[in-house]
Coordinates of C-alpha atoms and ligand atoms in Angstrom, one line a residue:
Chain A
M1 CA 5.1 12.6 -28.8
L2 CA 2.3 11.6 -26.5
N3 CA -1.4 11.7 -27.5
V4 CA -4.1 10.9 -25.0
T5 CA -7.7 10.6 -26.2
D6 CA -10.9 10.1 -24.1
L7 CA -8.9 8.6 -21.2
Q8 CA -11.1 7.2 -18.5
S9 CA -10.1 5.4 -15.3
G10 CA -10.6 5.2 -11.6
Y11 CA -10.3 3.1 -8.5
G12 CA -12.5 0.1 -7.9
E13 CA -16.0 1.2 -8.8
M14 CA -15.2 4.9 -8.5
Q15 CA -14.6 6.7 -11.8
V16 CA -12.1 9.6 -11.5
L17 CA -11.2 10.5 -15.0
W18 CA -14.1 11.2 -17.3
G19 CA -12.4 11.4 -20.7
I20 CA -9.1 13.2 -20.8
D21 CA -7.7 14.5 -24.0
L22 CA -4.2 15.9 -24.0
E23 CA -1.1 16.2 -26.2
V24 CA 2.5 16.5 -25.2
K25 CA 4.9 17.8 -27.9
E26 CA 8.5 16.6 -28.1
K27 CA 11.1 18.5 -26.2
S28 CA 8.5 20.6 -24.4
I29 CA 7.3 21.0 -20.8
T30 CA 3.6 20.5 -20.4
V31 CA 2.0 21.1 -17.0
I32 CA -1.3 19.8 -15.6
L33 CA -2.7 22.1 -13.0
G34 CA -5.8 21.8 -10.9
P35 CA -7.2 21.6 -7.4
N36 CA -6.6 18.8 -5.0
G37 CA -8.5 15.7 -5.9
A38 CA -9.0 16.8 -9.5
G39 CA -7.4 13.6 -10.8
K40 CA -3.9 14.9 -11.7
S41 CA -2.0 12.0 -10.1
T42 CA -4.6 9.6 -11.5
T43 CA -4.0 10.9 -15.0
L44 CA -0.2 10.3 -14.7
K45 CA -0.7 6.9 -13.2
T46 CA -3.1 5.9 -15.9
I47 CA -0.8 7.1 -18.7
F48 CA 2.2 5.2 -17.1
G49 CA 0.1 2.1 -16.5
T50 CA 0.2 1.6 -12.8
L51 CA -3.5 2.1 -13.1
K52 CA -5.4 0.3 -15.9
P53 CA -7.3 2.6 -18.3
W54 CA -11.0 1.9 -18.5
N55 CA -11.4 3.5 -21.8
G56 CA -9.7 5.7 -24.4
R57 CA -6.4 5.5 -26.1
I58 CA -2.8 6.4 -25.3
E59 CA -0.4 6.9 -28.2
Y60 CA 3.3 7.4 -27.7
I61 CA 5.9 7.9 -30.4
G62 CA 3.3 6.7 -32.9
Q63 CA 2.5 3.4 -31.1
D64 CA -0.7 2.5 -29.3
I65 CA 0.5 1.8 -25.7
T66 CA -2.9 2.0 -24.0
F67 CA -2.7 -1.4 -22.3
L68 CA 1.1 -1.8 -22.2
P69 CA 2.4 -2.7 -18.7
P70 CA 4.6 0.0 -17.1
H71 CA 7.9 -1.9 -17.5
K72 CA 7.3 -2.0 -21.3
K73 CA 6.7 1.7 -21.3
V74 CA 10.0 2.2 -19.5
E75 CA 11.6 0.1 -22.2
L76 CA 10.1 2.6 -24.7
G77 CA 11.6 5.6 -22.9
M78 CA 8.8 6.7 -20.7
T79 CA 9.0 6.9 -16.9
L80 CA 7.3 8.4 -13.9
V81 CA 8.6 10.3 -10.9
P82 CA 5.7 9.4 -8.6
E83 CA 4.1 11.6 -6.0
G84 CA 5.9 10.8 -2.7
R85 CA 9.1 9.8 -4.4
H86 CA 8.9 6.0 -3.8
L87 CA 12.6 5.5 -3.3
F88 CA 14.2 2.3 -1.9
P89 CA 14.9 3.7 1.5
N90 CA 17.2 0.9 2.8
M91 CA 19.3 0.8 -0.4
T92 CA 22.2 3.1 -1.0
V93 CA 21.9 6.1 -3.3
K94 CA 24.1 4.3 -5.8
D95 CA 22.0 1.2 -5.7
N96 CA 18.8 3.3 -6.2
L97 CA 20.5 4.8 -9.3
Y98 CA 21.6 1.3 -10.4
M99 CA 18.0 0.1 -10.1
G100 CA 17.0 3.0 -12.4
A101 CA 19.3 1.5 -15.0
Y102 CA 17.7 -2.0 -14.5
L103 CA 16.7 -2.5 -18.2
K104 CA 19.3 -3.6 -20.6
R105 CA 18.9 -0.5 -22.8
A106 CA 19.5 1.7 -19.7
E107 CA 22.3 -0.5 -18.3
E108 CA 24.3 -0.1 -21.4
R109 CA 24.3 3.7 -20.9
F110 CA 24.9 3.4 -17.1
E111 CA 28.2 5.3 -17.0
D112 CA 26.9 8.2 -19.2
S113 CA 23.7 8.5 -17.3
L114 CA 25.5 8.5 -14.0
E115 CA 27.8 11.3 -15.2
L116 CA 24.8 13.4 -16.3
V117 CA 23.0 12.7 -13.0
Y118 CA 26.0 13.6 -10.9
S119 CA 26.6 16.8 -12.9
L120 CA 23.0 17.8 -12.3
F121 CA 23.1 16.8 -8.6
P122 CA 26.7 16.9 -7.2
R123 CA 25.2 16.3 -3.8
L124 CA 24.1 12.8 -4.7
K125 CA 27.6 11.9 -5.6
E126 CA 28.8 12.9 -2.1
R127 CA 26.1 10.8 -0.6
E128 CA 26.6 7.9 -2.9
S129 CA 27.0 5.2 -0.3
Q130 CA 24.4 6.6 2.1
K131 CA 21.0 4.9 2.5
A132 CA 18.3 6.8 0.5
G133 CA 16.0 6.9 3.6
T134 CA 18.6 9.0 5.5
L135 CA 18.6 11.8 2.9
S136 CA 16.9 15.1 3.4
G137 CA 13.6 15.8 1.7
G138 CA 15.3 17.9 -1.0
E139 CA 18.0 15.3 -1.6
Q140 CA 15.3 12.6 -1.8
Q141 CA 13.5 14.5 -4.5
M142 CA 16.7 14.9 -6.4
L143 CA 17.3 11.2 -6.1
A144 CA 13.8 10.4 -7.4
I145 CA 14.5 12.6 -10.5
A146 CA 17.9 11.1 -10.8
R147 CA 16.7 7.6 -10.7
A148 CA 14.2 8.4 -13.4
L149 CA 17.0 9.8 -15.5
M150 CA 18.9 6.6 -15.1
T151 CA 16.2 4.8 -17.1
S152 CA 17.5 6.8 -20.1
P153 CA 14.0 8.3 -20.8
N154 CA 12.7 10.5 -23.5
L155 CA 9.5 11.4 -21.7
I156 CA 9.3 11.9 -17.9
L157 CA 6.0 12.2 -16.1
M158 CA 6.6 14.1 -12.9
D159 CA 4.0 14.2 -10.1
E160 CA 4.5 17.3 -7.8
P161 CA 8.3 17.3 -7.7
S162 CA 8.3 20.5 -5.6
Q163 CA 5.9 19.1 -2.9
G164 CA 7.1 19.6 0.7
L165 CA 10.3 21.5 -0.3
A166 CA 11.5 24.8 1.1
P167 CA 11.2 27.8 -1.4
K168 CA 14.9 27.7 -2.3
L169 CA 14.8 24.0 -3.1
V170 CA 11.6 24.5 -5.1
K171 CA 13.5 26.9 -7.3
E172 CA 16.3 24.4 -7.7
V173 CA 13.9 21.7 -8.8
F174 CA 12.3 23.9 -11.4
E175 CA 15.7 25.0 -12.7
T176 CA 16.6 21.3 -13.0
I177 CA 13.5 20.6 -15.0
L178 CA 14.4 23.4 -17.4
K179 CA 17.9 21.9 -17.7
L180 CA 16.3 18.5 -18.6
K181 CA 14.4 20.1 -21.3
D182 CA 17.7 21.6 -22.6
E183 CA 19.1 18.0 -22.6
G184 CA 16.4 17.2 -25.1
L185 CA 13.9 15.5 -22.7
T186 CA 10.2 15.9 -22.8
I187 CA 8.3 16.5 -19.6
L188 CA 4.8 16.2 -18.5
L189 CA 4.5 17.8 -15.1
V190 CA 1.8 17.9 -12.4
E191 CA 2.1 20.8 -10.0
Q192 CA 0.4 22.7 -7.2
N193 CA 2.9 25.5 -7.6
V194 CA 1.0 27.4 -10.3
F195 CA 3.3 30.4 -10.8
A196 CA 6.6 28.6 -10.8
S197 CA 5.4 25.9 -13.1
L198 CA 3.8 28.3 -15.6
E199 CA 7.1 30.1 -15.7
I200 CA 9.0 27.1 -17.0
S201 CA 6.2 25.4 -19.1
D202 CA 5.3 25.7 -22.7
Y203 CA 1.8 24.2 -22.5
A204 CA -0.7 23.9 -19.8
Y205 CA -3.9 22.0 -19.1
I206 CA -6.3 22.7 -16.3
L207 CA -7.9 19.6 -14.9
H208 CA -11.2 19.9 -13.0
E209 CA -13.2 17.0 -11.6
G210 CA -11.7 14.5 -13.9
K211 CA -12.1 16.6 -17.1
I212 CA -9.9 19.0 -19.0
A213 CA -11.3 22.4 -18.4
F214 CA -8.8 24.3 -20.5
G215 CA -5.7 23.5 -22.6
G216 CA -3.3 25.6 -24.5
T217 CA -0.1 27.4 -24.5
V218 CA 1.1 29.0 -21.3
D219 CA 0.5 32.5 -22.8
E220 CA -3.1 31.6 -23.5
V221 CA -3.6 30.4 -20.0
K222 CA -2.0 33.6 -18.6
E223 CA -4.2 35.8 -20.8
S224 CA -7.4 34.0 -20.0
E225 CA -8.8 36.0 -17.0
E226 CA -11.6 33.4 -16.8
V227 CA -9.3 30.5 -16.3
K228 CA -7.2 32.3 -13.8
R229 CA -10.2 33.3 -11.7
A230 CA -12.1 30.0 -11.9
Y231 CA -9.4 27.4 -11.6
L232 CA -6.1 28.9 -10.5
G233 CA -7.3 31.0 -7.6
V234 CA -5.3 34.0 -8.6
Chain B
M1 CA 28.9 -33.1 35.7
A2 CA 26.8 -35.5 33.6
F3 CA 24.2 -32.7 33.5
V4 CA 26.6 -30.1 32.1
E5 CA 28.0 -32.6 29.6
Q6 CA 24.6 -33.5 28.4
L7 CA 23.6 -29.8 28.2
I8 CA 26.6 -29.0 26.1
S9 CA 26.2 -31.9 23.8
N10 CA 22.5 -31.1 23.4
L11 CA 23.3 -27.5 22.6
L12 CA 25.8 -28.6 20.0
Y13 CA 23.2 -30.8 18.5
G14 CA 20.7 -27.9 18.7
A15 CA 23.1 -25.6 16.8
I16 CA 23.6 -28.2 14.1
L17 CA 19.9 -28.9 13.8
G18 CA 19.2 -25.2 14.1
S19 CA 21.1 -24.4 10.9
V20 CA 18.7 -26.8 9.0
Y21 CA 15.7 -25.2 10.8
G22 CA 17.0 -21.8 9.7
L23 CA 17.4 -22.9 6.1
A24 CA 13.9 -24.6 6.2
T25 CA 12.4 -21.2 7.2
M26 CA 14.2 -19.0 4.7
G27 CA 11.7 -19.9 1.9
L28 CA 8.7 -19.0 4.1
S29 CA 10.2 -15.6 5.0
L30 CA 11.2 -14.9 1.5
I31 CA 7.7 -15.5 0.1
F32 CA 6.2 -13.5 2.9
G33 CA 8.7 -10.7 2.5
V34 CA 8.2 -10.3 -1.2
L35 CA 4.6 -11.3 -1.9
R36 CA 3.1 -10.8 1.6
I37 CA 1.7 -14.3 1.3
V38 CA 1.7 -16.7 4.3
N39 CA 2.5 -20.2 3.1
V40 CA 0.5 -22.2 5.6
G41 CA 1.2 -25.3 3.4
H42 CA 5.0 -24.8 4.1
G43 CA 5.6 -28.2 5.7
A44 CA 4.2 -30.1 2.7
F45 CA 7.1 -28.8 0.6
I46 CA 9.6 -30.0 3.2
M47 CA 8.0 -33.4 2.9
V48 CA 8.5 -33.4 -0.9
G49 CA 12.2 -32.7 -0.3
A50 CA 12.4 -35.5 2.2
F51 CA 10.9 -38.0 -0.3
I52 CA 13.2 -36.8 -3.0
A53 CA 16.1 -37.6 -0.8
Y54 CA 14.6 -41.0 0.2
W55 CA 13.8 -42.1 -3.3
M56 CA 17.1 -41.0 -4.8
F57 CA 18.9 -42.9 -2.0
I58 CA 16.8 -46.1 -2.0
L59 CA 16.3 -46.4 -5.8
Y60 CA 19.6 -45.1 -7.1
G61 CA 21.9 -45.0 -4.1
I62 CA 22.4 -41.3 -4.7
P63 CA 23.5 -39.5 -1.5
P64 CA 21.4 -36.7 -0.1
L65 CA 24.1 -34.0 -0.9
I66 CA 23.7 -34.7 -4.6
S67 CA 19.9 -34.8 -4.2
L68 CA 20.0 -31.2 -3.0
F69 CA 20.5 -30.1 -6.6
L70 CA 17.6 -32.1 -7.8
A71 CA 15.5 -30.9 -4.9
I72 CA 16.0 -27.2 -5.6
A73 CA 15.3 -27.7 -9.3
V74 CA 12.1 -29.7 -8.6
G75 CA 11.1 -27.2 -5.9
M76 CA 11.5 -24.2 -8.1
A77 CA 9.6 -25.9 -10.9
I78 CA 6.7 -26.7 -8.5
G79 CA 6.9 -23.1 -7.1
L80 CA 6.7 -21.6 -10.5
A81 CA 3.8 -23.8 -11.5
I82 CA 1.9 -22.8 -8.4
Y83 CA 2.6 -19.2 -8.9
M84 CA 1.5 -19.2 -12.5
L85 CA -1.7 -21.3 -11.9
V86 CA -2.8 -19.9 -8.6
V87 CA -0.8 -17.3 -6.7
K88 CA -0.5 -14.8 -9.5
R89 CA -4.2 -14.1 -9.3
L90 CA -4.2 -13.8 -5.6
V91 CA -1.3 -11.4 -4.9
D92 CA -3.6 -8.4 -4.7
A93 CA -6.5 -10.3 -3.4
P94 CA -7.5 -10.1 0.3
E95 CA -5.0 -12.0 2.5
L96 CA -7.5 -14.7 3.5
A97 CA -7.8 -15.8 -0.2
S98 CA -4.1 -16.6 -0.5
L99 CA -3.9 -18.1 3.0
L100 CA -6.7 -20.5 2.1
A101 CA -5.2 -21.3 -1.3
M102 CA -1.8 -22.2 0.3
F103 CA -3.6 -24.3 2.9
A104 CA -5.4 -26.2 0.1
I105 CA -2.3 -26.6 -1.9
G106 CA -0.5 -28.0 1.1
I107 CA -3.2 -30.6 1.6
F108 CA -3.3 -31.3 -2.1
I109 CA 0.4 -32.1 -2.2
E110 CA 0.1 -34.3 0.9
E111 CA -2.7 -36.3 -0.6
F112 CA -1.0 -36.5 -4.0
A113 CA 2.2 -37.7 -2.3
K114 CA 0.2 -40.4 -0.5
Q115 CA -0.9 -41.9 -3.8
I116 CA 2.8 -42.2 -4.7
W117 CA 4.5 -43.1 -1.4
G118 CA 1.6 -44.4 0.8
A119 CA 1.0 -43.4 4.3
D120 CA 3.6 -45.4 6.1
Y121 CA 6.7 -44.1 7.8
V122 CA 9.8 -44.8 5.8
G123 CA 13.5 -44.0 6.1
Y124 CA 17.0 -44.7 4.9
S125 CA 20.3 -44.5 6.6
W126 CA 23.4 -43.0 5.1
E127 CA 26.4 -44.2 7.2
I128 CA 29.6 -42.4 6.7
G129 CA 31.0 -42.5 10.2
G130 CA 31.3 -39.7 12.7
V131 CA 33.6 -37.6 14.8
S132 CA 33.9 -37.2 18.5
M133 CA 33.5 -33.7 19.8
L134 CA 32.3 -32.0 23.0
F135 CA 31.4 -35.1 25.0
T136 CA 29.4 -36.6 22.1
E137 CA 29.7 -38.5 18.8
V138 CA 28.5 -36.4 15.9
P139 CA 27.8 -38.2 12.6
F140 CA 29.4 -36.8 9.6
T141 CA 26.0 -36.7 7.9
K142 CA 24.8 -34.1 10.4
L143 CA 28.0 -32.0 10.0
L144 CA 27.5 -32.1 6.3
A145 CA 23.9 -30.9 6.8
F146 CA 25.2 -28.1 9.0
A147 CA 27.9 -27.1 6.4
S148 CA 25.4 -27.3 3.5
S149 CA 22.9 -25.1 5.3
I150 CA 25.4 -22.4 6.0
V151 CA 26.8 -22.5 2.4
I152 CA 23.4 -22.4 0.8
A153 CA 22.2 -19.5 3.1
A154 CA 25.4 -17.6 2.3
V155 CA 24.9 -18.1 -1.5
V156 CA 21.4 -16.8 -1.2
Y157 CA 22.6 -13.9 0.8
V158 CA 25.3 -12.9 -1.7
W159 CA 22.8 -13.4 -4.6
F160 CA 20.5 -10.9 -2.9
R161 CA 23.1 -8.4 -2.0
K162 CA 25.3 -8.4 -5.1
T163 CA 23.5 -9.4 -8.2
K164 CA 21.2 -7.1 -10.2
I165 CA 18.3 -9.5 -10.0
G166 CA 18.7 -9.9 -6.3
K167 CA 18.8 -6.2 -5.8
A168 CA 15.6 -5.9 -7.9
V169 CA 13.9 -8.3 -5.5
R170 CA 14.9 -6.1 -2.6
A171 CA 13.7 -3.0 -4.6
V172 CA 10.3 -4.6 -5.1
V173 CA 10.1 -5.4 -1.3
E174 CA 11.1 -1.8 -0.4
D175 CA 8.8 0.0 -2.9
R176 CA 6.8 -1.8 -5.5
E177 CA 5.7 1.4 -7.3
G178 CA 9.2 2.7 -7.3
A179 CA 10.4 -0.6 -8.8
T180 CA 7.8 -0.3 -11.5
T181 CA 9.1 3.1 -12.5
C182 CA 12.6 1.6 -13.0
G183 CA 11.2 -0.8 -15.5
I184 CA 11.2 -3.8 -13.2
D185 CA 8.5 -6.3 -14.1
V186 CA 7.1 -6.9 -10.6
N187 CA 5.2 -9.9 -11.7
R188 CA 8.4 -11.6 -12.8
I189 CA 10.1 -10.8 -9.5
Y190 CA 7.1 -12.3 -7.7
A191 CA 7.3 -15.4 -9.8
L192 CA 11.0 -15.7 -9.2
S193 CA 10.8 -15.2 -5.5
F194 CA 7.9 -17.6 -5.0
S195 CA 9.7 -20.2 -7.1
L196 CA 13.0 -19.7 -5.2
G197 CA 11.1 -19.7 -1.8
I198 CA 9.5 -23.1 -2.6
G199 CA 12.8 -24.3 -4.1
L200 CA 14.7 -23.6 -0.8
T201 CA 12.0 -25.2 1.2
V202 CA 12.0 -28.4 -0.8
L203 CA 15.8 -28.4 -0.6
S204 CA 15.7 -28.1 3.1
G205 CA 13.6 -31.2 3.2
V206 CA 16.5 -33.2 1.9
L207 CA 18.6 -32.1 4.8
V208 CA 15.8 -32.7 7.3
T209 CA 16.1 -36.4 6.5
L210 CA 19.6 -36.5 7.9
F211 CA 18.0 -35.9 11.3
T212 CA 15.0 -38.2 11.1
P213 CA 16.3 -41.6 9.9
V214 CA 12.9 -43.2 10.0
G215 CA 10.6 -40.2 10.2
I216 CA 9.7 -39.7 6.5
N217 CA 6.0 -39.7 6.0
V218 CA 3.6 -37.7 3.8
Y219 CA 2.1 -36.0 6.9
M220 CA 5.5 -35.1 8.5
G221 CA 5.2 -31.5 7.3
G222 CA 2.8 -30.3 10.1
E223 CA 5.5 -30.2 12.7
Y224 CA 7.8 -28.3 10.4
T225 CA 5.1 -25.8 9.5
L226 CA 4.7 -25.1 13.2
K227 CA 8.5 -24.8 13.8
A228 CA 8.9 -22.6 10.7
F229 CA 6.3 -20.2 12.0
V230 CA 7.9 -20.0 15.4
I231 CA 11.3 -19.4 13.8
A232 CA 10.0 -16.9 11.2
V233 CA 8.3 -14.9 14.0
L234 CA 11.5 -15.0 16.0
G235 CA 13.4 -13.7 13.0
G236 CA 11.0 -10.9 12.1
L237 CA 8.8 -12.8 9.6
A238 CA 9.8 -11.0 6.4
S239 CA 13.6 -11.4 6.6
P240 CA 15.2 -14.6 5.3
W241 CA 18.4 -13.7 7.2
G242 CA 16.5 -13.1 10.4
A243 CA 14.9 -16.5 9.8
F244 CA 18.3 -18.2 9.3
Y245 CA 19.7 -16.8 12.6
A246 CA 16.5 -17.5 14.4
G247 CA 16.7 -21.1 13.3
F248 CA 19.9 -21.4 15.3
I249 CA 18.3 -19.8 18.3
F250 CA 15.3 -22.1 18.1
G251 CA 17.6 -25.2 17.7
L252 CA 19.4 -24.1 20.9
I253 CA 16.3 -23.4 22.8
E254 CA 14.6 -26.6 21.8
N255 CA 17.5 -28.9 22.5
G256 CA 18.7 -27.0 25.5
S257 CA 15.3 -27.4 27.1
Y258 CA 15.3 -31.2 26.5
T259 CA 18.1 -31.4 29.0
L260 CA 16.2 -29.3 31.5
L261 CA 12.9 -31.0 31.0
G262 CA 14.7 -34.4 31.4
L263 CA 15.4 -33.4 35.0
I264 CA 11.7 -33.5 35.8
P265 CA 10.8 -37.0 36.9
G266 CA 8.3 -38.8 34.7
V267 CA 8.7 -36.3 31.8
E268 CA 9.7 -37.6 28.4
P269 CA 11.3 -34.5 26.9
F270 CA 11.3 -35.5 23.3
G271 CA 7.6 -36.0 23.4
L272 CA 7.3 -32.3 24.1
T273 CA 8.6 -30.9 20.8
R274 CA 5.3 -29.4 19.7
F275 CA 4.6 -28.2 23.2
L276 CA 7.9 -26.4 23.3
S277 CA 7.4 -24.8 19.8
S278 CA 4.0 -23.4 20.7
V279 CA 5.3 -22.0 24.0
V280 CA 8.2 -20.3 22.3
L281 CA 5.7 -18.9 19.6
M282 CA 3.4 -17.5 22.3
L283 CA 6.2 -16.0 24.3
V284 CA 7.7 -14.3 21.3
L285 CA 4.3 -12.9 20.2
L286 CA 3.7 -11.6 23.7
V287 CA 7.1 -10.1 24.2
K288 CA 7.8 -8.7 20.8
P289 CA 5.3 -9.5 18.0
T290 CA 7.5 -7.9 15.3
G291 CA 10.2 -10.5 15.9
L292 CA 13.0 -10.6 18.4
L293 CA 15.7 -10.0 15.8
G294 CA 13.8 -7.1 14.3
G295 CA 14.5 -7.9 10.7
E296 CA 14.7 -5.6 7.8
Ligands
LIG301 N1 -5.6 4.7 -4.3 C1 -6.8 5.3 -4.4 N2 -7.9 4.6 -4.1 C2 -9.1 5.2 -4.1 N3 -9.4 6.5 -4.5 C3 -8.3 7.2 -4.8 C4 -7.0 6.7 -4.8 N4 -6.1 7.7 -5.1 C5 -6.9 8.7 -5.4 N5 -8.2 8.5 -5.2 C6 -9.3 9.4 -5.4 O1 -9.3 9.9 -6.7 C7 -9.5 11.3 -6.8 C8 -8.4 11.9 -7.6 O2 -7.2 11.7 -6.9 P1 -5.8 12.2 -7.4 O3 -4.8 11.7 -6.5 O4 -5.7 11.9 -8.9 O5 -5.9 13.8 -7.3 P2 -4.8 14.9 -7.5 O6 -5.3 15.8 -8.5 O7 -3.5 14.3 -7.8 O8 -4.8 15.6 -6.1 P3 -3.6 16.2 -5.2 O9 -3.3 17.5 -5.7 O10 -4.1 16.2 -3.8 O11 -2.4 15.3 -5.4 C9 -9.7 11.8 -5.4 O12 -11.1 11.9 -5.1 C10 -9.1 10.7 -4.6 O13 -9.7 10.6 -3.3
LIG302 MG1 -1.7 14.1 -6.7

């Protein structure tokens, strides 16, 4: 579904990604693991287009989307749940969701999407008319995922959805991600939470200093003592 | 008693003029709020609106209220052109770049206008009678300006709060990256906001002419740039609604103090407009730099 080859990018003069190759299969969960500053967020931002690729190629559902602006990618069914949520804090929960359905294609499915979102996160329904900024951390993370779902996506890029959450909520978030897969969605996940994310994923990549150090099925990662010792710190 | 009567009638006049001041500042705040660009050439666009009203009236006998529609259309077209040709490239540049660009554009517009209209003061007078209220005679033209300002501000408000595109503008203001993930084309929202901001500013220039019967001149903008900055700072700089309310407050302060200053022998209060504006600006910045009304 998503094919990335030799992806390079960075900030200003500083190169961060030095040629990333990765593949995301349809209806799977793929996780990118790696230490702080490895370039995980940079990878997602470059794929989504908030950051311009310097080199390489991004192919999505058979199309070359390397230099497509982000809103065009959303049109094609890709979206990003960014690190730090990036909600609209002074807008209500409902308006945040409404903005998720901004594009015509998504707006046409607004009612269905809303129903799905409220069945996944009943708490958001209760808080419908509350300002997003007044939600708890866990609720905000749910809203961030919910808003992404409102774009009616096929592929969701998620940057550390469990960040800053209490263990019980972390579990809830991972369960939600599994449910999304059952709904037929494809997920490319970035996580610090190695064990929990390997538990739900099908494929894993280890990112190290802007390069892919290892890629394969989750079982392959789990079996590779070397990978575990060198990169996962377990 | 004469003093109280004069104060009241000045305050009434201040409130009426203040509504136009408020409207004349909304565009500045909108552009700053969405694009974080300070339009230091603001007054030049007010001047363009004033000349639109003047020309329409003198050449075709079209009353200013009708010219409002032309003014917003022309203003939005100018705004869009400036955005596409200049501002688009400067949104993410250092602030000084856009500041200087807007400064240059303001001067360019003034000099361009001088080629068309010359450097003399001109004016027109639209006489439609008046009404007596609160110890003074208020011309209907000014009441119409007052009513138009409120209606236009209300329309913009509802557009922001209730329409999808208005909400998208707010979303971009609140979180640009978040807006991107919703599929909002941020660049289009910038273009629209800039264009609307300039459109509102040109439009307000039409209403300004109802208060300055012979004060239309290609360099008239400077005074309004100053006042708009005072009002914008009063209202919290980034909020068009804050700006609108602050316009009233500024109108009241300005005209209220004319009465007080008039008590000082040898002082000609109306000559102190700029002085008053700058004093208010400095006071607000000293007391509460984020704006007295907070703002969103
Ligand atoms: N906006 C930015 N401007 C400049 N440099 C940046 C920016 N964002 C990240 N970097 C740098 O790029 C490198 C990779 O950052 P990135 O955020 O992709 O790491 P990460 O793997 O997501 O780390 P974390 O686990 O801490 O989120 C780091 O050295 C970081 O300092
Ligand atoms: Mg990161």
